[in-house]
Coordinates of C-alpha atoms in Angstrom, one line a residue:
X674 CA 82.9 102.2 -113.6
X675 CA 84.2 101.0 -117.2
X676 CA 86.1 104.1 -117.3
X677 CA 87.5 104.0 -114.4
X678 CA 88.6 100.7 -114.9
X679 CA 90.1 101.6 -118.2
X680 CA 91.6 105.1 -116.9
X681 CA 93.7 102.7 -114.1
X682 CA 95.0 100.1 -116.8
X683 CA 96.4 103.0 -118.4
X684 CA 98.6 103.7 -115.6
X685 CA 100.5 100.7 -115.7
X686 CA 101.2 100.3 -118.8
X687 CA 105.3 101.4 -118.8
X688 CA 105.4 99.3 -115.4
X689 CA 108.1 96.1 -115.7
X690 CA 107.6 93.1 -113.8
X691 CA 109.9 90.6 -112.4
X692 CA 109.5 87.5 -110.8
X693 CA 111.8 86.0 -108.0
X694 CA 111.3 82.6 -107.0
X695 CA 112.2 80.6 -103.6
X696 CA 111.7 76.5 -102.9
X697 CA 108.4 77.6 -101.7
X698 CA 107.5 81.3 -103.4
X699 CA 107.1 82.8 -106.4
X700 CA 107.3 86.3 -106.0
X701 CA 106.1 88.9 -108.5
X702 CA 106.5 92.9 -108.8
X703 CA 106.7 95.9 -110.5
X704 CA 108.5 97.0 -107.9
X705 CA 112.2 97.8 -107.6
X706 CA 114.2 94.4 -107.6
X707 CA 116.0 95.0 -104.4
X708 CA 112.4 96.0 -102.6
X709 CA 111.2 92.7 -104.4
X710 CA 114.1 90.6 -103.2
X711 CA 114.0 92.3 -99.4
X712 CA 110.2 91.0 -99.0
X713 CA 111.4 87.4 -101.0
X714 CA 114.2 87.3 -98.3
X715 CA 112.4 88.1 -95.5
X716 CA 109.5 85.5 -96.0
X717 CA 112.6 82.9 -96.5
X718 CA 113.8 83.9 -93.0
X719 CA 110.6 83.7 -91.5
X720 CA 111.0 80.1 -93.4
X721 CA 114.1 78.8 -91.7
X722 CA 113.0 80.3 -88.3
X723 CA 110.0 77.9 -88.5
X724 CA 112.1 75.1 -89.7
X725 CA 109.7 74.1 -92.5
X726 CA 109.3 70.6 -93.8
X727 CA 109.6 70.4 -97.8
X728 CA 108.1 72.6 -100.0
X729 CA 104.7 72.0 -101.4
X730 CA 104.5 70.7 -104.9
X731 CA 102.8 74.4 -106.3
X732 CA 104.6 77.5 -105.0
X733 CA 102.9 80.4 -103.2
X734 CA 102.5 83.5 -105.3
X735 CA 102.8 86.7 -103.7
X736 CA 102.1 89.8 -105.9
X737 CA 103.8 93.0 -104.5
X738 CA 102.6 96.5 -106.0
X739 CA 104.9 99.4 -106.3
X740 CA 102.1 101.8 -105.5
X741 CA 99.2 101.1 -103.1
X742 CA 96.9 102.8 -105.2
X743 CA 97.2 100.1 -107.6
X744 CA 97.4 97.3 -104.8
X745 CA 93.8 99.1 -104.0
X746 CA 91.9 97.9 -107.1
X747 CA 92.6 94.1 -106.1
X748 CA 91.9 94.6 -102.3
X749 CA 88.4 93.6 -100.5
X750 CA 88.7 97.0 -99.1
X751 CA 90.3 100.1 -98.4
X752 CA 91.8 99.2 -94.8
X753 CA 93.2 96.0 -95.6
X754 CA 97.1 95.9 -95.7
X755 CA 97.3 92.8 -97.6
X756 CA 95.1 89.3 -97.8
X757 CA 95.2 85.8 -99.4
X758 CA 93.3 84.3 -102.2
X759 CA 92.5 81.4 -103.7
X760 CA 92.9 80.7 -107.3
X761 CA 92.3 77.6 -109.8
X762 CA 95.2 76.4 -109.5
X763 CA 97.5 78.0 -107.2
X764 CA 97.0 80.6 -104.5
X765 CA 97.9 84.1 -104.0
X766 CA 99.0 86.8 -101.1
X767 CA 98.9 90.5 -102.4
X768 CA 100.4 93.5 -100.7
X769 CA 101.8 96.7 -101.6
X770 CA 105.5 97.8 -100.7
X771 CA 103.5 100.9 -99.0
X772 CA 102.2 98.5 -96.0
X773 CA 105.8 96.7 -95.5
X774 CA 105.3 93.3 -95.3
X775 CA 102.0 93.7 -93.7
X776 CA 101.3 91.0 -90.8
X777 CA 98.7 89.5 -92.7
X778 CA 100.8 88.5 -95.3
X779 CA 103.4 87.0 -93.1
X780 CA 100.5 85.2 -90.9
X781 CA 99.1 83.5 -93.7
X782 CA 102.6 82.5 -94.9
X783 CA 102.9 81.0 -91.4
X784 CA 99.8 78.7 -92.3
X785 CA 101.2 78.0 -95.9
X786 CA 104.3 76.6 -94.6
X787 CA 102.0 74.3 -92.2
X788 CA 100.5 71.3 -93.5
X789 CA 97.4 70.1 -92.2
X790 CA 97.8 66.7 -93.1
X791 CA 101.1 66.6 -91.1
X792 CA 100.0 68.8 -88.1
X793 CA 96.8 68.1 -85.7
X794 CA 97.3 71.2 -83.7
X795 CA 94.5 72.7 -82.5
X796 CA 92.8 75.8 -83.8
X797 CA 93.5 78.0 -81.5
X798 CA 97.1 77.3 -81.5
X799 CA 97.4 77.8 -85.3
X800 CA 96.0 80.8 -85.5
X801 CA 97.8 82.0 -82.0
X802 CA 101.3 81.1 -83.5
X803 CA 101.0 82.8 -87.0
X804 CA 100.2 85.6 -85.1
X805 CA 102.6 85.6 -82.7
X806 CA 105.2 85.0 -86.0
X807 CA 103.2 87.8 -88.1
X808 CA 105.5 89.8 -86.1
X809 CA 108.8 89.2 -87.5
X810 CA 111.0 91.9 -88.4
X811 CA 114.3 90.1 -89.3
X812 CA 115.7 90.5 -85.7
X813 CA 112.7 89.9 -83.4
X814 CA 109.4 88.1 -83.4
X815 CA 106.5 88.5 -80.6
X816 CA 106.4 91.9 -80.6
X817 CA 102.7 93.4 -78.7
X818 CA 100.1 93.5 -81.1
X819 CA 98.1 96.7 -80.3
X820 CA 94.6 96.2 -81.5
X821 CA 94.6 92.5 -80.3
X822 CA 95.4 94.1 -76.4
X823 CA 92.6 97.0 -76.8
X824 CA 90.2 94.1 -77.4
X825 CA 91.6 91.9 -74.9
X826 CA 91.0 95.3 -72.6
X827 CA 87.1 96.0 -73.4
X828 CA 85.6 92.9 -75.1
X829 CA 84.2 89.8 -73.4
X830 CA 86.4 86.9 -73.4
X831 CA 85.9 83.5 -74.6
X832 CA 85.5 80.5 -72.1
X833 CA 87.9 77.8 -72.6
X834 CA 85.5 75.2 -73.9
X835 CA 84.4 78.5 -76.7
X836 CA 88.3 78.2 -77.7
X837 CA 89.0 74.7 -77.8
X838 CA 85.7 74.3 -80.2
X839 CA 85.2 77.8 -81.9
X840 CA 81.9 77.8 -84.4
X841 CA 83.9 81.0 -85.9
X842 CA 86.9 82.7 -85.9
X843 CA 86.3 86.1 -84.6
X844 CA 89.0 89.2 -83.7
X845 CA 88.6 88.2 -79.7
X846 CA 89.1 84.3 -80.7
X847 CA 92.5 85.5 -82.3
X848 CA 93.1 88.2 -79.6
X849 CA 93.4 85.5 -76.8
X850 CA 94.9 82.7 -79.1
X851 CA 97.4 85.2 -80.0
X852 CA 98.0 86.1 -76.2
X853 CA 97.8 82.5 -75.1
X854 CA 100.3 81.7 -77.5
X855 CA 102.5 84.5 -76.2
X856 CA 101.5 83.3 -72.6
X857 CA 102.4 79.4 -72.6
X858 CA 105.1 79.6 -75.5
X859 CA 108.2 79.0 -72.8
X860 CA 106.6 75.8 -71.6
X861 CA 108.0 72.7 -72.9
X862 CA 104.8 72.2 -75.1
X863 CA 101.7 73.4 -75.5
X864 CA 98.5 71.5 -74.3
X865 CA 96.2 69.8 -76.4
X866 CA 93.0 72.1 -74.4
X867 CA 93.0 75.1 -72.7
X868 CA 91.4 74.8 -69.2
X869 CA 89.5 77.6 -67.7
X870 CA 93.0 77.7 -65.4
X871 CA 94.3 79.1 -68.5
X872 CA 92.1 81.2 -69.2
X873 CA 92.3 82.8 -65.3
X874 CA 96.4 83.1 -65.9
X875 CA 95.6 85.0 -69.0
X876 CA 94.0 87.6 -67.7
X877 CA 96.5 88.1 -64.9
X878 CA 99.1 87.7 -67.6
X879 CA 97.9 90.5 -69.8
X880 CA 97.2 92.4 -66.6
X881 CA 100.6 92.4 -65.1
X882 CA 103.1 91.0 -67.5
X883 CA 102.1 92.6 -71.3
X884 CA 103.9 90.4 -73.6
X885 CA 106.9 91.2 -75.3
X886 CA 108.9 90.7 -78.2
X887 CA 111.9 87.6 -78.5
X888 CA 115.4 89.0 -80.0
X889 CA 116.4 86.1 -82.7
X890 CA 119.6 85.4 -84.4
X891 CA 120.0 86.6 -87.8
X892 CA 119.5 83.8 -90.6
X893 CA 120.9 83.4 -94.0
X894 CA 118.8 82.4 -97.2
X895 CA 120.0 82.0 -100.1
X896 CA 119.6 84.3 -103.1
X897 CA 116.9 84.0 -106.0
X898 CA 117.4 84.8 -109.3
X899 CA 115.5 87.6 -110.8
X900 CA 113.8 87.2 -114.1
X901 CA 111.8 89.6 -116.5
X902 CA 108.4 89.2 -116.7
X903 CA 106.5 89.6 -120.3
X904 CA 104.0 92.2 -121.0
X905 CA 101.6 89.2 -122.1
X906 CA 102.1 87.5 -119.2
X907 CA 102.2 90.4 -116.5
X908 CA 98.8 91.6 -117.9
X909 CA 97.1 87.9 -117.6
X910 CA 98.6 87.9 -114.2
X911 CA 96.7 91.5 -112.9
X912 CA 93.6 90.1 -114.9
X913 CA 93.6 86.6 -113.0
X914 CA 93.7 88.7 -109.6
X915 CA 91.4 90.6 -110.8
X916 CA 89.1 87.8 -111.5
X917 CA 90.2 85.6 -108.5
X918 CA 89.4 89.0 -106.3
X919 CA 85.9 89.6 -107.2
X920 CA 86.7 92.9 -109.7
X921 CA 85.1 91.4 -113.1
X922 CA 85.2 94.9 -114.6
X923 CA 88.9 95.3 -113.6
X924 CA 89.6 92.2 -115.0
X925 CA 87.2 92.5 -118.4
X926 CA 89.0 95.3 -119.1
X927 CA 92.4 93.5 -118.2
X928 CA 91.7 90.6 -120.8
X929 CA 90.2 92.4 -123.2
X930 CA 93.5 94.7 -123.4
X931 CA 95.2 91.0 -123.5
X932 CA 93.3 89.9 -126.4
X933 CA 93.4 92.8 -127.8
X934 CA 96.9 93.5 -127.9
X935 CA 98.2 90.0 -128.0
X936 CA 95.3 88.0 -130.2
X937 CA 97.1 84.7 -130.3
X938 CA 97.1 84.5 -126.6
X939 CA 94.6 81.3 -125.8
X940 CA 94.9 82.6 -121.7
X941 CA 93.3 86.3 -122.6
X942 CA 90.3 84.0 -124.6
X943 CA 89.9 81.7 -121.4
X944 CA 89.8 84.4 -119.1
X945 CA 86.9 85.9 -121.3
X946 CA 84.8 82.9 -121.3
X947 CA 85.1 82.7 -117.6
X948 CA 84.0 86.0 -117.4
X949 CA 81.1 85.2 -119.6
X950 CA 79.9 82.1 -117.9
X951 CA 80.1 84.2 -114.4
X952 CA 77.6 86.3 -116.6
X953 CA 75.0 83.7 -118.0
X954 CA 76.3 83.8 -121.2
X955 CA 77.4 80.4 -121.6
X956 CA 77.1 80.2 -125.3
X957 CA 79.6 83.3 -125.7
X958 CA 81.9 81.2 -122.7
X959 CA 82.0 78.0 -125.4
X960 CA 82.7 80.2 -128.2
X961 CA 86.1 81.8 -126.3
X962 CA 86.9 78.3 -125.2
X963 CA 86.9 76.4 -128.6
X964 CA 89.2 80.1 -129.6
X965 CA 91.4 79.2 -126.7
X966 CA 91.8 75.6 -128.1
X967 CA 92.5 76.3 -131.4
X968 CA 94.8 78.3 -130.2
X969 CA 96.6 76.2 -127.5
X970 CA 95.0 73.0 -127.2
X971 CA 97.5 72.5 -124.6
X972 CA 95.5 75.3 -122.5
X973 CA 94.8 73.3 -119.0
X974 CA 92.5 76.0 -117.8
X975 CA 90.6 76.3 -120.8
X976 CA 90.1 72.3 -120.8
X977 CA 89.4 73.0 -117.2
X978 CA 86.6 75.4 -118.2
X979 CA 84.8 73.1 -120.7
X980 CA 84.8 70.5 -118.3
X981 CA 83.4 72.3 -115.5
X982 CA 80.8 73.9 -117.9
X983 CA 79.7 71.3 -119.9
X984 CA 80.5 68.3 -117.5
X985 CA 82.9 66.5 -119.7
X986 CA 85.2 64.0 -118.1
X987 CA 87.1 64.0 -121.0
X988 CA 88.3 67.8 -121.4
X989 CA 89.1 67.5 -117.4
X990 CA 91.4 64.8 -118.1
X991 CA 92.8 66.6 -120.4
X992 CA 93.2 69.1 -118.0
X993 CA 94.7 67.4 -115.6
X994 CA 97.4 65.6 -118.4
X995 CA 98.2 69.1 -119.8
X996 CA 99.0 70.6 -115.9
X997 CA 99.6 67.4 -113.4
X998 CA 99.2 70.4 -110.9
X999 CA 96.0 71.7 -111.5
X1000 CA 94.4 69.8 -108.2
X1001 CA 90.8 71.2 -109.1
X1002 CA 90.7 69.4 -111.8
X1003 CA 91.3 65.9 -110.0
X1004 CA 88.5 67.6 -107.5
X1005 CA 86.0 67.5 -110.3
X1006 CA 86.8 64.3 -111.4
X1007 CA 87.3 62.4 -108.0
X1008 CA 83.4 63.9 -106.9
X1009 CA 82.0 62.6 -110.1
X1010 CA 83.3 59.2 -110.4
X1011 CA 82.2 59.0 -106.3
X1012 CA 78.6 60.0 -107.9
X1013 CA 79.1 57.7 -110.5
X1014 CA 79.9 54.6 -108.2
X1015 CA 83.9 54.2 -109.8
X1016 CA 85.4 54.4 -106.1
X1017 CA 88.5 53.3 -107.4
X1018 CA 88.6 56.5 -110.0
X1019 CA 87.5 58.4 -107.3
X1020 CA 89.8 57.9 -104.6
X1021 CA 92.9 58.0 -107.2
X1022 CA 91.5 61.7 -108.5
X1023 CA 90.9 62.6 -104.9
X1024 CA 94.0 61.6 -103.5
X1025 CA 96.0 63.5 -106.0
X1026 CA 94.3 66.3 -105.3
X1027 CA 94.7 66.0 -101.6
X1028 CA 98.3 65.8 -102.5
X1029 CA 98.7 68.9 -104.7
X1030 CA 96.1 70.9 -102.6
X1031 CA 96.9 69.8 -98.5
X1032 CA 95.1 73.3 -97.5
X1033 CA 91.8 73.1 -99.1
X1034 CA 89.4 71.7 -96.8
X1035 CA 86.7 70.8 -99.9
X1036 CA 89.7 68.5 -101.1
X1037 CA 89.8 66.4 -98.0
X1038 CA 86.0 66.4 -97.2
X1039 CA 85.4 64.9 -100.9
X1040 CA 88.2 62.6 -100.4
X1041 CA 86.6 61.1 -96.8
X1042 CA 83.1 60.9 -98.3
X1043 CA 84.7 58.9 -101.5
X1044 CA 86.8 56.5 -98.7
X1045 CA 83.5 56.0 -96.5
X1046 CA 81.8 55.0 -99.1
X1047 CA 84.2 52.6 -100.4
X1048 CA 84.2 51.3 -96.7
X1049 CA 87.7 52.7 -95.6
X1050 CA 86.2 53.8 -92.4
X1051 CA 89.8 54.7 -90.5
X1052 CA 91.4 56.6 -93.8
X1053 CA 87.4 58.6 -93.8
X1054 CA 88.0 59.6 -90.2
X1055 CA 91.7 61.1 -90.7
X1056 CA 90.7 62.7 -94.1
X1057 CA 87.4 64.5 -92.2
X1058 CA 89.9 65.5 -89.6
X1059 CA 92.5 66.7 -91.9
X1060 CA 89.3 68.9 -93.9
X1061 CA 88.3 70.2 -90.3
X1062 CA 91.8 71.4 -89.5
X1063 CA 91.9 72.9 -93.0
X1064 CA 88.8 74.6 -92.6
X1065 CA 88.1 78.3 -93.3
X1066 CA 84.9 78.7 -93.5
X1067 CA 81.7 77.8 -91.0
X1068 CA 80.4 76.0 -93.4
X1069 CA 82.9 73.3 -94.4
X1070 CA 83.4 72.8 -90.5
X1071 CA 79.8 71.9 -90.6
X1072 CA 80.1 69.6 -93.4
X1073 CA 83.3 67.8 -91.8
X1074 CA 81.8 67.5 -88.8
X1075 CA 78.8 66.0 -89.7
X1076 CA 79.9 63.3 -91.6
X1077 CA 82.3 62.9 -89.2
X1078 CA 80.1 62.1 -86.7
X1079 CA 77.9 60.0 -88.4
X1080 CA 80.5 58.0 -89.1
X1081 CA 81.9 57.7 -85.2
X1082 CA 78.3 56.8 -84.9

């Protein structure tokens, strides 16, 4: 596995990356600049189409690979095109130029460009319109989505009370959002609840009608400016997938090529002690984070790191002074000064992060339990709302809910 890991860094090391950014992407690629700038374009059309309010304080990154082989060693598996991820303190969408602009890229675009404290659509509208849009090809958007028909065709369909309160989000809840979507989309708006009449016009809808795609006018965005990317900086990139994508060899390997090659860098040392803590070897994680320090003591994520590790307040405020935009770091902060009892530390920290982080539904949970306990009842039940709209994940609908509850209660 080490080998391999090492044998695959080898291949990239002549590649040259360049970064292209929008108002609301950064793009990144070893790819040719005009293949870079065709995907940066189309995600900015796919922007004005959707008339998007202003861009979020931290830009999305999207890392396009050259070769899918290489796109490969990031991705969850084999079959899958392209997919999102979270990091510390921004998040990512990967895809290789092999896929296109793979549907799951532009779907979770859609949802990037929707903010969940603004919007209170429901569910299955959300995830129905970013697929209907994950369709766009330049000129038309809408077009029949194969696999979500064959399921439609031989899987048991969800009731309408199943889609207006979902306990998870599986293929046949995004098969018939997508398809209701499709469905209702030249009404003047869409309801609040599907009933089960819905649900009946569906199925002669898919039956007789099929949907089909919607020809769109061409639209103009402006150009981005394409910049070389360092060596340094374009391996610490591949190793924070690496390490953001659940591949710690990949990104040992990636860091210690870093460190290695570029010894003063204080991001290769951080990335190690991460790597180290993950491990259980916390002493060896403290020893690469006082390196980083006395490297860069202006390293945000290696303040970030001791703070988390060795709960110190202090090296998360300095955290959060050396990158205002690092919203985990006002996470950690606003949850223990709740714990502590400092509500008004809390809900300061907690906003922030709410602010810099509108998609993370932890961020908004934390912030309704800080503003419930301080006895801001109304500003606990929109924050809990907000975290269950922003929810990916069974469980943090099960937390939002709760407390949500107990506090209608």
């Amino acid at each position: 596995m080490r080998l391999a890991a090492i044998l695959f860094v080898s291949t990239l090391q002549a590649a040259d990356w360049i970064s292209l950014r929008s108002p609301d992407v950064e793009l990144f690629s070893d790819a040719s600049e005009r293949t870079a700038r065709q995907a940066l374009d189309h995600l900015g059309q796919l922007r004005e189409l959707l008339g998007s309010a202003q861009p979020e304080p931290i830009p999305l990154r999207i890392v396009l690979f050259a070769k899918a082989s290489e796109y490969r060693a990031y991705a969850p598996d084999a079959t899958v095109a392209g997919f999102y991820q979270t990091g510390f303190d921004r998040d990512y969408i990967l895809t290789s130029t092999g896929s296109g602009l793979a549907r799951v890229v532009a779907h979770e675009y859609v949802h990037f460009l929707t903010n969940p404290r603004t919007t209170s659509r429901p569910t299955w509208l959300e995830e129905g319109l970013a697929e209907f849009y994950s369709t766009f090809d330049g000129k038309r958007v809408g077009a029949p989505i194969p696999e979500h028909l064959q399921l439609l065709q031989r899987s048991t369909w969800l009731t309408a009370d199943e889609i207006n309160a979902p306990r998870e989000l599986t293929p046949t809840f995004y098969a018939q959002s997508w398809a209701l979507v499709h469905m209702l989309r030249r009404e003047a708006r869409f309801p609040e609840r599907i009933t089960t009449q819905n649900v009946t016009d569906l199925r002669q809808y898919i039956r007789n009608a099929r949907p089909s795609s919607v020809t769109i006018s061409a639209v103009a965005t402006p150009a981005a400016v394409a910049e070389p990317v360092s060596p340094l900086n374009a391996l610490l990139l591949r190793a924070d997938l690496a390490l953001h994508s659940q591949h710690p060899q990949l990104a040992h390997t990636l860091y210690e090529q870093a460190a290695k090659e570029y010894p003063n860098s204080s991001g290769a040392a951080t990335g190690l002690a991460t790597l180290a803590f993950a491990e259980g070897n916390r002493d060896g994680a403290l020893k690469q984070l006082r390196h980083a320090l006395d490297l860069n003591d202006r390293d945000a994520l290696a303040w970030f790191e001791l703070g988390a590790m060795e709960n110190d307040n202090a090296a998360l405020e300095n955290a959060a002074r050396w990158n205002p935009n690092l919203g985990e770091a006002h996470v950690l902060l606003g949850v223990r000064a709740t714990d502590a009892g400092d509500l008004a530390a809390a809900l300061r920290h907690l906003e922030q992060a709410t602010n810099l982080m509108p998609r993370k539904s932890y961020a908004w949970y934390s912030l309704g339990y800080a503003q419930e306990k301080a006895g801001l009842h109304d500003a606990a039940e929109l924050s809990l709302r907000t975290a269950l709209r922003a929810a990916t994940t069974t469980e943090q609908r099960q937390m939002a809910q709760t407390l949500l509850d107990s506090i209608e209660e």
